[in-house]
CSV table of C-alpha atoms in Angstrom, one decimal:
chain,number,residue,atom,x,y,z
A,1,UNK,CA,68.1,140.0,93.4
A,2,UNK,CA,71.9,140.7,92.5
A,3,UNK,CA,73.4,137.7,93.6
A,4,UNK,CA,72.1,134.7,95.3
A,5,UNK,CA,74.0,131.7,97.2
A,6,UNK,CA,73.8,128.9,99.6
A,7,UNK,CA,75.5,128.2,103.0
A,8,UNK,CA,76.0,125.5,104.5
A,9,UNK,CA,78.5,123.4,107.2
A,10,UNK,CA,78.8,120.3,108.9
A,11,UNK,CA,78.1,118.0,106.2
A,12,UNK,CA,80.5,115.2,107.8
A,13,UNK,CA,80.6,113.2,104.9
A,14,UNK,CA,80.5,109.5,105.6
A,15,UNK,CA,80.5,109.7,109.0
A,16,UNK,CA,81.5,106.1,110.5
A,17,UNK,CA,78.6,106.8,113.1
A,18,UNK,CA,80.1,103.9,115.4
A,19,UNK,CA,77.5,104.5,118.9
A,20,UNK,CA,74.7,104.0,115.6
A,21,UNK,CA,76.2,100.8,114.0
A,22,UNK,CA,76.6,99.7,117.8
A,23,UNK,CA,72.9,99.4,118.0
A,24,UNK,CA,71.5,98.7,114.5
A,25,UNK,CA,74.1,98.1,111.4
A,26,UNK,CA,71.6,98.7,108.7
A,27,UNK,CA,70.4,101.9,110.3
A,28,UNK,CA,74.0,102.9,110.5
A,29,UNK,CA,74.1,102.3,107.0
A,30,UNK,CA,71.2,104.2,105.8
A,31,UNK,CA,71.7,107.3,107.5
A,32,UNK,CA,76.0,106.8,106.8
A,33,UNK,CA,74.7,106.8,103.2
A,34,UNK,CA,72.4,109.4,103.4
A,35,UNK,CA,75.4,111.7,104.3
A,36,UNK,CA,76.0,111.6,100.8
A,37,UNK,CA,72.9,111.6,99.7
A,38,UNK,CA,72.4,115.2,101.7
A,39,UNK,CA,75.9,116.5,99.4
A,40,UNK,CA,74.3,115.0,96.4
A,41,UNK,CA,71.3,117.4,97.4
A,42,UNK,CA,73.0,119.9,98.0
A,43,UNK,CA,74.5,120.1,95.0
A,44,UNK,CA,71.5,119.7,92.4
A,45,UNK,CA,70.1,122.5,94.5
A,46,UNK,CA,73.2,125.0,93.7
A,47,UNK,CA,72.4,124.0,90.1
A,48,UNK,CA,68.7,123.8,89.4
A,49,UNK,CA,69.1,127.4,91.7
A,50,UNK,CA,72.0,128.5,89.4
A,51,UNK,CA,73.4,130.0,92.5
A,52,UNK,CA,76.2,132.2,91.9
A,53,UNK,CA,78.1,130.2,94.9
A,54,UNK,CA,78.0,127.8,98.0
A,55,UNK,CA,79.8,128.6,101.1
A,56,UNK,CA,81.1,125.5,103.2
A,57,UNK,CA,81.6,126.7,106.9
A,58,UNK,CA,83.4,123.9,108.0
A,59,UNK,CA,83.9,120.1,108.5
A,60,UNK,CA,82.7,118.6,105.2
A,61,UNK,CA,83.8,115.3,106.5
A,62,UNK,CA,85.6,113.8,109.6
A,63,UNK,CA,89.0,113.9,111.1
A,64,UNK,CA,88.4,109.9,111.5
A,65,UNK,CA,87.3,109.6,107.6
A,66,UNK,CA,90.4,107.9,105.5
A,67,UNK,CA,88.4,106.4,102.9
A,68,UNK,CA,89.7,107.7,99.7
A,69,UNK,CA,85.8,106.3,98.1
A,70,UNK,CA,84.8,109.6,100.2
A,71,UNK,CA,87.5,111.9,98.5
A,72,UNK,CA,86.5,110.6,95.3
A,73,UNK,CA,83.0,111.2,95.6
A,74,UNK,CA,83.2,114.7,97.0
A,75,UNK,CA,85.3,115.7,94.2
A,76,UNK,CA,83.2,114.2,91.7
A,77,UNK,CA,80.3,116.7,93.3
A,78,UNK,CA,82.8,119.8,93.4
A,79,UNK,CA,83.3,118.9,89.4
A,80,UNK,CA,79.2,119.0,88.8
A,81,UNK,CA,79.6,122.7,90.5
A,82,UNK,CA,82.9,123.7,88.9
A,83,UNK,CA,80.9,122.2,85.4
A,84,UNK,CA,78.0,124.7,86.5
A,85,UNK,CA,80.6,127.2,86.8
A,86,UNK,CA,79.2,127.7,90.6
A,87,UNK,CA,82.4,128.9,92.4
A,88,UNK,CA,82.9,127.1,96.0
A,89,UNK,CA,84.5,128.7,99.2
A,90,UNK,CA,85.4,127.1,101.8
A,91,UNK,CA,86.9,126.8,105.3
A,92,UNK,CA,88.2,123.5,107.3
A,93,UNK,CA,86.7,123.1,110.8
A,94,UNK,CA,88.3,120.9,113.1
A,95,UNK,CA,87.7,117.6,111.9
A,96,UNK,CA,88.9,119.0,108.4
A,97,UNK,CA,92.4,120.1,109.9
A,98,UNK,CA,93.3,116.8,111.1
A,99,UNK,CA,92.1,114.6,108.1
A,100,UNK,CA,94.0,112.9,105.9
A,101,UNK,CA,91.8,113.4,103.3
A,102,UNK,CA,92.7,116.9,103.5
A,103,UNK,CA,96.3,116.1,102.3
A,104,UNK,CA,95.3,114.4,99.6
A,105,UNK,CA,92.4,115.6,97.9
A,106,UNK,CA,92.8,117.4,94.5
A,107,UNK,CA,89.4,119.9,93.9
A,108,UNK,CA,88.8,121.6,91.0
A,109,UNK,CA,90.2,125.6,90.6
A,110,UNK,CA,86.6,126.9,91.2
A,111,UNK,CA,87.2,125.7,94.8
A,112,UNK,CA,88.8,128.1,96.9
A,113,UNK,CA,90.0,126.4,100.7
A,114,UNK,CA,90.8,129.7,103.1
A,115,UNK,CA,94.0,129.1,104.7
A,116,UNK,CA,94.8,129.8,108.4
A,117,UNK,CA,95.8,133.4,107.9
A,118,UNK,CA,91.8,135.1,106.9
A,119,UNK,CA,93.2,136.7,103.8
A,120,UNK,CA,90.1,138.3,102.0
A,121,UNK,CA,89.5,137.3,98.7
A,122,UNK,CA,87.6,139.5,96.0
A,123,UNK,CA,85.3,138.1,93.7
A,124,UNK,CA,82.5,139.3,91.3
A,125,UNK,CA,79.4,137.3,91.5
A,126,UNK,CA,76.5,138.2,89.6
A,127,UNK,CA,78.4,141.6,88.8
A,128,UNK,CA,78.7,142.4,91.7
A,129,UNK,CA,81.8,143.5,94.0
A,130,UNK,CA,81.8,140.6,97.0
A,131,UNK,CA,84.7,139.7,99.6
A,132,UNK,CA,85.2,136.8,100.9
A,133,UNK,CA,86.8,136.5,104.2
A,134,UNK,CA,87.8,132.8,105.7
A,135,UNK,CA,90.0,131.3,108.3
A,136,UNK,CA,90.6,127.6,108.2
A,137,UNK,CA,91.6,125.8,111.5
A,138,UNK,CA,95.3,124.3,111.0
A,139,UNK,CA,95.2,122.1,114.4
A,140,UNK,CA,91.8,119.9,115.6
A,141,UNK,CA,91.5,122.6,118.4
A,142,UNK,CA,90.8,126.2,118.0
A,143,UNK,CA,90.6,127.0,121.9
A,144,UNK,CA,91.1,131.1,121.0
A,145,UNK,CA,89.3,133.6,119.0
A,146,UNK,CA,90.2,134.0,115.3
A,147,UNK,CA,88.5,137.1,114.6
A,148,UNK,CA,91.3,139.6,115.4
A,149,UNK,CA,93.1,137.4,112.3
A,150,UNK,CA,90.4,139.0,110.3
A,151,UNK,CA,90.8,142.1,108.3
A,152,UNK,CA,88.3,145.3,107.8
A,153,UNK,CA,85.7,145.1,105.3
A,154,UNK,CA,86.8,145.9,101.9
A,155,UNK,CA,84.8,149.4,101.5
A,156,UNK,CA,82.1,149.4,98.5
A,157,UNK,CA,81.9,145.6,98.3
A,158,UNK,CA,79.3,143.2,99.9
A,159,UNK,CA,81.6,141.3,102.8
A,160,UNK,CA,80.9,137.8,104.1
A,161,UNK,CA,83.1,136.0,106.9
A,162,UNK,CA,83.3,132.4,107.0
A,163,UNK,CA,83.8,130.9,111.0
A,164,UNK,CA,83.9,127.4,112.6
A,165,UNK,CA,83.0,128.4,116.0
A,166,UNK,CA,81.2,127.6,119.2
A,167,UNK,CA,80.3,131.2,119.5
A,168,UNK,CA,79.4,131.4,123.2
A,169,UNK,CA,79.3,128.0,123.8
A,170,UNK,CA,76.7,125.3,122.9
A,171,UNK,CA,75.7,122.0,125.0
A,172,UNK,CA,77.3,119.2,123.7
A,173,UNK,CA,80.5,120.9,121.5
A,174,UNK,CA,83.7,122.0,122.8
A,175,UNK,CA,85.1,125.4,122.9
A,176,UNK,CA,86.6,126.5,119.3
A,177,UNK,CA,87.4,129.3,118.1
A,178,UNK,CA,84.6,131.2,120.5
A,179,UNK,CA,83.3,134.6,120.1
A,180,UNK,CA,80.3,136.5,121.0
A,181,UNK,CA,77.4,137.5,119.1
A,182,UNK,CA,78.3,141.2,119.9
A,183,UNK,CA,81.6,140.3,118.2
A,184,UNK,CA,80.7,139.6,115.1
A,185,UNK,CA,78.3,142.8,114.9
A,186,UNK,CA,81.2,144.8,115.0
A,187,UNK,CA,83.3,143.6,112.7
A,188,UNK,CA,81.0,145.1,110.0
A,189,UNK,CA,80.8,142.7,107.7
A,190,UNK,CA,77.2,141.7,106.0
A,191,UNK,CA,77.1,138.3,106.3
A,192,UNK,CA,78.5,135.6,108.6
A,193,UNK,CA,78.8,132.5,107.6
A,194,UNK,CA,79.1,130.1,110.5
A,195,UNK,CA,79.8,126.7,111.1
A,196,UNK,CA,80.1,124.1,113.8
A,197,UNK,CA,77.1,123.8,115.9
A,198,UNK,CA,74.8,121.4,114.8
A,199,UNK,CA,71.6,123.2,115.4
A,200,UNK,CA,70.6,126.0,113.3
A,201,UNK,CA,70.2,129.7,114.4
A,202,UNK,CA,69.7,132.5,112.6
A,203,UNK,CA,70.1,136.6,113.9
A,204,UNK,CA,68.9,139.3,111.6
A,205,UNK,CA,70.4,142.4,110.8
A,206,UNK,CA,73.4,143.8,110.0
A,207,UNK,CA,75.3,141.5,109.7
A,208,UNK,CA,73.3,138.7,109.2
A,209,UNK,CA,74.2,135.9,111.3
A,210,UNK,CA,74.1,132.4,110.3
A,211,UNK,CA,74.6,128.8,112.1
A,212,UNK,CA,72.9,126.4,109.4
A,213,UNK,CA,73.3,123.6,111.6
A,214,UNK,CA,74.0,120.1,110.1
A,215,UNK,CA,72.4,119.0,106.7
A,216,UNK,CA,71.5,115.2,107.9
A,217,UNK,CA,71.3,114.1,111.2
A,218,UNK,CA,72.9,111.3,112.4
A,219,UNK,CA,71.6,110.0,115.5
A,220,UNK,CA,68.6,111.2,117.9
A,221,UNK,CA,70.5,113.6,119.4
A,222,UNK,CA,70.2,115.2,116.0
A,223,UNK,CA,66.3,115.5,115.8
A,224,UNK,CA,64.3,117.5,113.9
A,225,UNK,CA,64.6,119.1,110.5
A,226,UNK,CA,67.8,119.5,108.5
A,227,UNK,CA,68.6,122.2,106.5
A,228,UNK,CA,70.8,124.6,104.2
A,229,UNK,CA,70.4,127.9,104.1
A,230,UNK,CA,69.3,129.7,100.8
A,231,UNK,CA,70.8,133.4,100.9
A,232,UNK,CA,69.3,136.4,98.6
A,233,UNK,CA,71.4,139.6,98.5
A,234,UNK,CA,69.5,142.5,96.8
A,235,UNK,CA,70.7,145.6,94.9
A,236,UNK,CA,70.2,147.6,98.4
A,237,UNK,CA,72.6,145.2,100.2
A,238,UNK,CA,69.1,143.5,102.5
A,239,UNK,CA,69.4,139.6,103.0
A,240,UNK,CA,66.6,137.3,102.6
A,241,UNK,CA,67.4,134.1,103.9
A,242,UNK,CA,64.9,130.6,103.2
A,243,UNK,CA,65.7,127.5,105.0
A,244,UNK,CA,66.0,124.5,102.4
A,245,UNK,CA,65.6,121.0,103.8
A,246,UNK,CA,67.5,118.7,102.4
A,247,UNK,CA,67.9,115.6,104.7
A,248,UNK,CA,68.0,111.9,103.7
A,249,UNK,CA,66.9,110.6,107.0
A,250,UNK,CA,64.9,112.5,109.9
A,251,UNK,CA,65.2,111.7,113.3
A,252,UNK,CA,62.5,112.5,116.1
A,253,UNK,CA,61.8,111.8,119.8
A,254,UNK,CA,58.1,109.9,120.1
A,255,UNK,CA,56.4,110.3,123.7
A,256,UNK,CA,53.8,107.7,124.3
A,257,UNK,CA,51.2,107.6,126.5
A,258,UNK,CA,51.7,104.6,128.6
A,259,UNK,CA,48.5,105.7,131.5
A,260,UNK,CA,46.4,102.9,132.1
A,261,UNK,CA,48.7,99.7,131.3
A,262,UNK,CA,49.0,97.1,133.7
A,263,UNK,CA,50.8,94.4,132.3
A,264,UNK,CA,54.3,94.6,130.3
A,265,UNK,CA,53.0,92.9,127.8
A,266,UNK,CA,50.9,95.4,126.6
A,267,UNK,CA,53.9,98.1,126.2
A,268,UNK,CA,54.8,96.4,122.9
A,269,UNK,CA,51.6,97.1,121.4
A,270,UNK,CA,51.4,101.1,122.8
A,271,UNK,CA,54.5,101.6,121.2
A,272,UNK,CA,53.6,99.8,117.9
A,273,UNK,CA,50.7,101.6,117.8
A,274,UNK,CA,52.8,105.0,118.1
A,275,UNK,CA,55.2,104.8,115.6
């Protein structure tokens, strides 16, 4: 292996999860706190790994997110990395761009935040010659494709693009920043680092493409397992990719078998007996 790293996006840090509370205010709080729980994760995986990065595609907490208890603790986490000497990049998604936390928060140097513009950065990781290329969303809504803002691949390095998008459009999340699949493909880049839809997906090839979906679901409508995504770049350039749970809380739709009742009073007990 020459150089290893994770990916991941949509970590929504203390997300107020107000339809949640609405309905149960300690489950609101477990899964609220298991948000941070998730980063926490996250991060002892980067360093019992000794990555040689992590890659943050986007909204690492919420536009409605003021708290400056969240600032505080994500920074602590981005000191455990920068004390691992695990270099972060990163790109705001569109709950990033209108946070007030972004204003104010203070990272540590190893944490590099793309700007709007997709300038390439060049790093070695591992020894190796890698380029980083990342556009961060300066308004909430990204209604346009970014990827003419990005430039060629920097010829005899191993190139990774970092995207909040909707790519070609996903049920339940508005248009931003949408490109096709195709897209992407040509660009010839090795790696695409995506962020924004909350389901992962992953496309083979070259370049591999990568939505990691969200770390730690929030509400049923985020079933199923929850994940980062563990990237291994060999000497020859190939990409193996292994999924990495990591979520606090897992949420999952339960069918039951209600054939064969005849009173309501025996529902209770089918669904008891279920769960």
């Amino acid at each position: 292996v020459a150089f290893t790293f994770i990916h991941t996006a949509d970590v929504h840090l203390d997300s107020p999860l107000k339809s949640l509370a609405m309905r149960d205010a300690a489950l609101a709080e477990l899964v609220g706190n298991a948000t941070r729980t998730s980063l926490q994760r996250l991060v002892d995986l980067c360093i019992s790994e000794k990555v040689d990065a992590l890659l943050i595609a986007g909204d690492l907490y919420d536009g409605a997110q003021t708290s400056m208890k969240t600032a505080r603790f994500l920074a602590q986490q981005m000191e455990r990395l920068a004390n691992a000497s695990i270099p972060v990049f990163m790109i705001r998604g569109n709950h990033d761009a209108s946070s007030k936390i972004t204003r104010e928060l203070v990272l540590p140097d190893l944490v590099h935040i793309f700007s709007d513009d997709a300038s390439p950065v060049e790093v070695q990781l591992n020894g190796h010659d890698v380029a980083l290329h990342g556009i961060s969303f300066r308004m909430p809504h990204a209604p346009e494709s970014l990827l003419d803002k990005f430039s060629p691949p920097l010829p005899g390095a191993f190139n990774i693009g970092l995207l909040h998008t909707s790519l070609g459009g996903a049920l339940g999340h508005d248009a931003y920043a949408p490109c096709s699949l195709a897209d992407l493909q040509k660009t010839g880049f090795d790696y695409w680092a995506l962020g924004h839809i909350h389901k992962r997906s992953v496309f083979a090839g070259k370049p591999t493409v990568v939505m990691p979906g969200i770390p730690q679901g929030r509400d049923i409508g985020e079933s199923g397992l929850k994940s980062v995504t563990h990237v291994a770049v060999s000497d020859s350039q190939t990409v193996e990719i292994t999924e990495r749970p990591l979520s606090v809380a897992r949420f999952e739709p339960l069918s039951i078998e209600c054939s064969g009742v005849s009173a309501w009073s025996e529902f209770p007990a089918r669904i008891t007996d279920a769960l």
